[in-house]
Amino acid sequence: FPYSTRRGTPAATMPDHVPSNEIHRRKQVMADLDDLMARRFKESFLGETVPILFEERRAPGGDRLTGLSDRFLRVEASGPDALMNQIVPVTLDAVEGSVLRGRLVGSMTAP
């Protein structure tokens, strides 16, 4: 990760400094790995029905609500305003960017 080599700091006197371009390359490798692992984690929930606490509309006047699962995953699904601030069962169907897309279902099934 990038760090400061200001005069008077311990970093300024350390030997074998990594070149700036290599620091940024390594940082990008880690960011890409983080994105991949986050996507795979989200994909592991596809097909499952999970409880979602709907918090708000994705866009004013739109039909999509957004909320969080019990694992703090951001989920969107179409639904009425009456579902806001309610915990609702949603079947997770797709990963789109940083969110999971799902559909409302009738009731939660016991594990």
mmCIF file of C-alpha atoms in Angstrom:
data_model
loop_
_atom_site.group_PDB
_atom_site.id
_atom_site.type_symbol
_atom_site.label_atom_id
_atom_site.label_comp_id
_atom_site.label_asym_id
_atom_site.label_seq_id
_atom_site.Cartn_x
_atom_site.Cartn_y
_atom_site.Cartn_z
ATOM 1 C CA PHE A 1 0.000 0.000 0.000
ATOM 2 C CA PRO A 2 1.160 3.571 -0.538
ATOM 3 C CA TYR A 3 2.762 5.257 2.442
ATOM 4 C CA SER A 4 4.495 8.536 3.215
ATOM 5 C CA THR A 5 8.291 8.767 3.187
ATOM 6 C CA ARG A 6 8.377 12.254 4.718
ATOM 7 C CA ARG A 7 11.634 13.293 6.274
ATOM 8 C CA GLY A 8 11.715 12.481 9.973
ATOM 9 C CA THR A 9 9.319 9.511 9.711
ATOM 10 C CA PRO A 10 10.451 5.890 10.208
ATOM 11 C CA ALA A 11 9.467 5.146 6.595
ATOM 12 C CA ALA A 12 11.998 7.681 5.308
ATOM 13 C CA THR A 13 14.924 5.672 6.690
ATOM 14 C CA MET A 14 13.743 2.189 5.718
ATOM 15 C CA PRO A 15 15.849 0.425 3.076
ATOM 16 C CA ASP A 16 14.637 -1.068 -0.211
ATOM 17 C CA HIS A 17 11.695 1.210 -1.003
ATOM 18 C CA VAL A 18 9.240 -0.305 -3.472
ATOM 19 C CA PRO A 19 8.873 1.873 -6.594
ATOM 20 C CA SER A 20 5.653 3.891 -6.811
ATOM 21 C CA ASN A 21 4.442 2.164 -9.990
ATOM 22 C CA GLU A 22 4.864 -1.251 -8.303
ATOM 23 C CA ILE A 23 2.974 -0.066 -5.218
ATOM 24 C CA HIS A 24 0.069 1.034 -7.413
ATOM 25 C CA ARG A 25 0.173 -2.209 -9.431
ATOM 26 C CA ARG A 26 -0.002 -4.286 -6.236
ATOM 27 C CA LYS A 27 -2.809 -2.112 -4.900
ATOM 28 C CA GLN A 28 -4.776 -2.715 -8.129
ATOM 29 C CA VAL A 29 -4.175 -6.479 -7.933
ATOM 30 C CA MET A 30 -5.596 -6.489 -4.398
ATOM 31 C CA ALA A 31 -8.589 -4.336 -5.394
ATOM 32 C CA ASP A 32 -9.356 -6.684 -8.309
ATOM 33 C CA LEU A 33 -9.103 -9.704 -6.006
ATOM 34 C CA ASP A 34 -11.423 -8.012 -3.502
ATOM 35 C CA ASP A 35 -13.993 -7.381 -6.262
ATOM 36 C CA LEU A 36 -13.782 -11.000 -7.446
ATOM 37 C CA MET A 37 -14.157 -12.426 -3.940
ATOM 38 C CA ALA A 38 -17.081 -10.106 -3.149
ATOM 39 C CA ARG A 39 -18.849 -11.148 -6.363
ATOM 40 C CA ARG A 40 -18.291 -14.863 -5.671
ATOM 41 C CA PHE A 41 -19.606 -14.427 -2.127
ATOM 42 C CA LYS A 42 -22.759 -12.767 -3.470
ATOM 43 C CA GLU A 43 -23.149 -15.441 -6.155
ATOM 44 C CA SER A 44 -23.082 -18.131 -3.451
ATOM 45 C CA PHE A 45 -26.504 -16.882 -2.304
ATOM 46 C CA LEU A 46 -28.209 -17.053 -5.723
ATOM 47 C CA GLY A 47 -31.355 -19.159 -5.617
ATOM 48 C CA GLU A 48 -31.729 -18.766 -1.851
ATOM 49 C CA THR A 49 -34.659 -17.067 -0.158
ATOM 50 C CA VAL A 50 -33.434 -14.666 2.508
ATOM 51 C CA PRO A 51 -35.009 -12.052 4.783
ATOM 52 C CA ILE A 52 -34.492 -8.477 3.563
ATOM 53 C CA LEU A 53 -35.129 -5.315 5.550
ATOM 54 C CA PHE A 54 -36.262 -2.844 2.898
ATOM 55 C CA GLU A 55 -35.082 0.678 3.651
ATOM 56 C CA GLU A 56 -35.838 2.902 0.665
ATOM 57 C CA ARG A 57 -36.646 3.235 -3.028
ATOM 58 C CA ARG A 58 -33.700 2.847 -5.387
ATOM 59 C CA ALA A 59 -34.880 5.889 -7.366
ATOM 60 C CA PRO A 60 -37.788 8.236 -6.633
ATOM 61 C CA GLY A 61 -40.844 7.044 -8.533
ATOM 62 C CA GLY A 62 -39.146 3.760 -9.467
ATOM 63 C CA ASP A 63 -40.490 0.311 -8.642
ATOM 64 C CA ARG A 64 -37.366 -1.082 -6.958
ATOM 65 C CA LEU A 65 -36.867 -1.168 -3.216
ATOM 66 C CA THR A 66 -33.421 -1.557 -1.707
ATOM 67 C CA GLY A 67 -32.503 -3.133 1.595
ATOM 68 C CA LEU A 68 -30.081 -5.331 3.485
ATOM 69 C CA SER A 69 -29.989 -9.049 4.147
ATOM 70 C CA ASP A 70 -29.068 -10.514 7.519
ATOM 71 C CA ARG A 71 -25.524 -10.791 6.102
ATOM 72 C CA PHE A 72 -25.485 -7.074 5.210
ATOM 73 C CA LEU A 73 -25.759 -7.715 1.477
ATOM 74 C CA ARG A 74 -27.445 -4.935 -0.513
ATOM 75 C CA VAL A 75 -30.523 -6.338 -2.287
ATOM 76 C CA GLU A 76 -32.997 -4.776 -4.721
ATOM 77 C CA ALA A 77 -36.456 -6.054 -5.614
ATOM 78 C CA SER A 78 -39.633 -4.614 -7.105
ATOM 79 C CA GLY A 79 -42.324 -3.905 -4.556
ATOM 80 C CA PRO A 80 -44.730 -1.369 -3.071
ATOM 81 C CA ASP A 81 -43.818 1.345 -0.566
ATOM 82 C CA ALA A 82 -45.760 -0.571 2.094
ATOM 83 C CA LEU A 83 -42.785 -2.967 2.343
ATOM 84 C CA MET A 84 -40.362 -0.274 3.501
ATOM 85 C CA ASN A 85 -39.144 -0.821 7.070
ATOM 86 C CA GLN A 86 -40.436 -4.395 6.853
ATOM 87 C CA ILE A 87 -38.506 -7.676 6.770
ATOM 88 C CA VAL A 88 -39.619 -9.508 3.651
ATOM 89 C CA PRO A 89 -38.559 -12.847 2.092
ATOM 90 C CA VAL A 90 -36.773 -12.391 -1.235
ATOM 91 C CA THR A 91 -35.370 -15.029 -3.586
ATOM 92 C CA LEU A 92 -32.010 -13.868 -4.919
ATOM 93 C CA ASP A 93 -31.733 -14.184 -8.702
ATOM 94 C CA ALA A 94 -28.754 -12.167 -9.975
ATOM 95 C CA VAL A 95 -25.702 -10.135 -9.078
ATOM 96 C CA GLU A 96 -25.595 -6.757 -10.800
ATOM 97 C CA GLY A 97 -22.593 -4.666 -9.875
ATOM 98 C CA SER A 98 -22.486 -4.276 -6.113
ATOM 99 C CA VAL A 99 -26.064 -5.430 -5.456
ATOM 100 C CA LEU A 100 -28.092 -8.620 -5.585
ATOM 101 C CA ARG A 101 -31.380 -8.549 -7.500
ATOM 102 C CA GLY A 102 -34.271 -10.591 -6.240
ATOM 103 C CA ARG A 103 -38.014 -11.173 -6.263
ATOM 104 C CA LEU A 104 -40.540 -11.162 -3.478
ATOM 105 C CA VAL A 105 -41.912 -14.522 -2.359
ATOM 106 C CA GLY A 106 -44.922 -15.491 -0.269
ATOM 107 C CA SER A 107 -43.236 -16.630 2.926
ATOM 108 C CA MET A 108 -39.936 -17.755 4.377
ATOM 109 C CA THR A 109 -39.319 -21.477 4.456
ATOM 110 C CA ALA A 110 -37.725 -22.964 7.544
ATOM 111 C CA PRO A 111 -34.069 -24.021 7.147
#
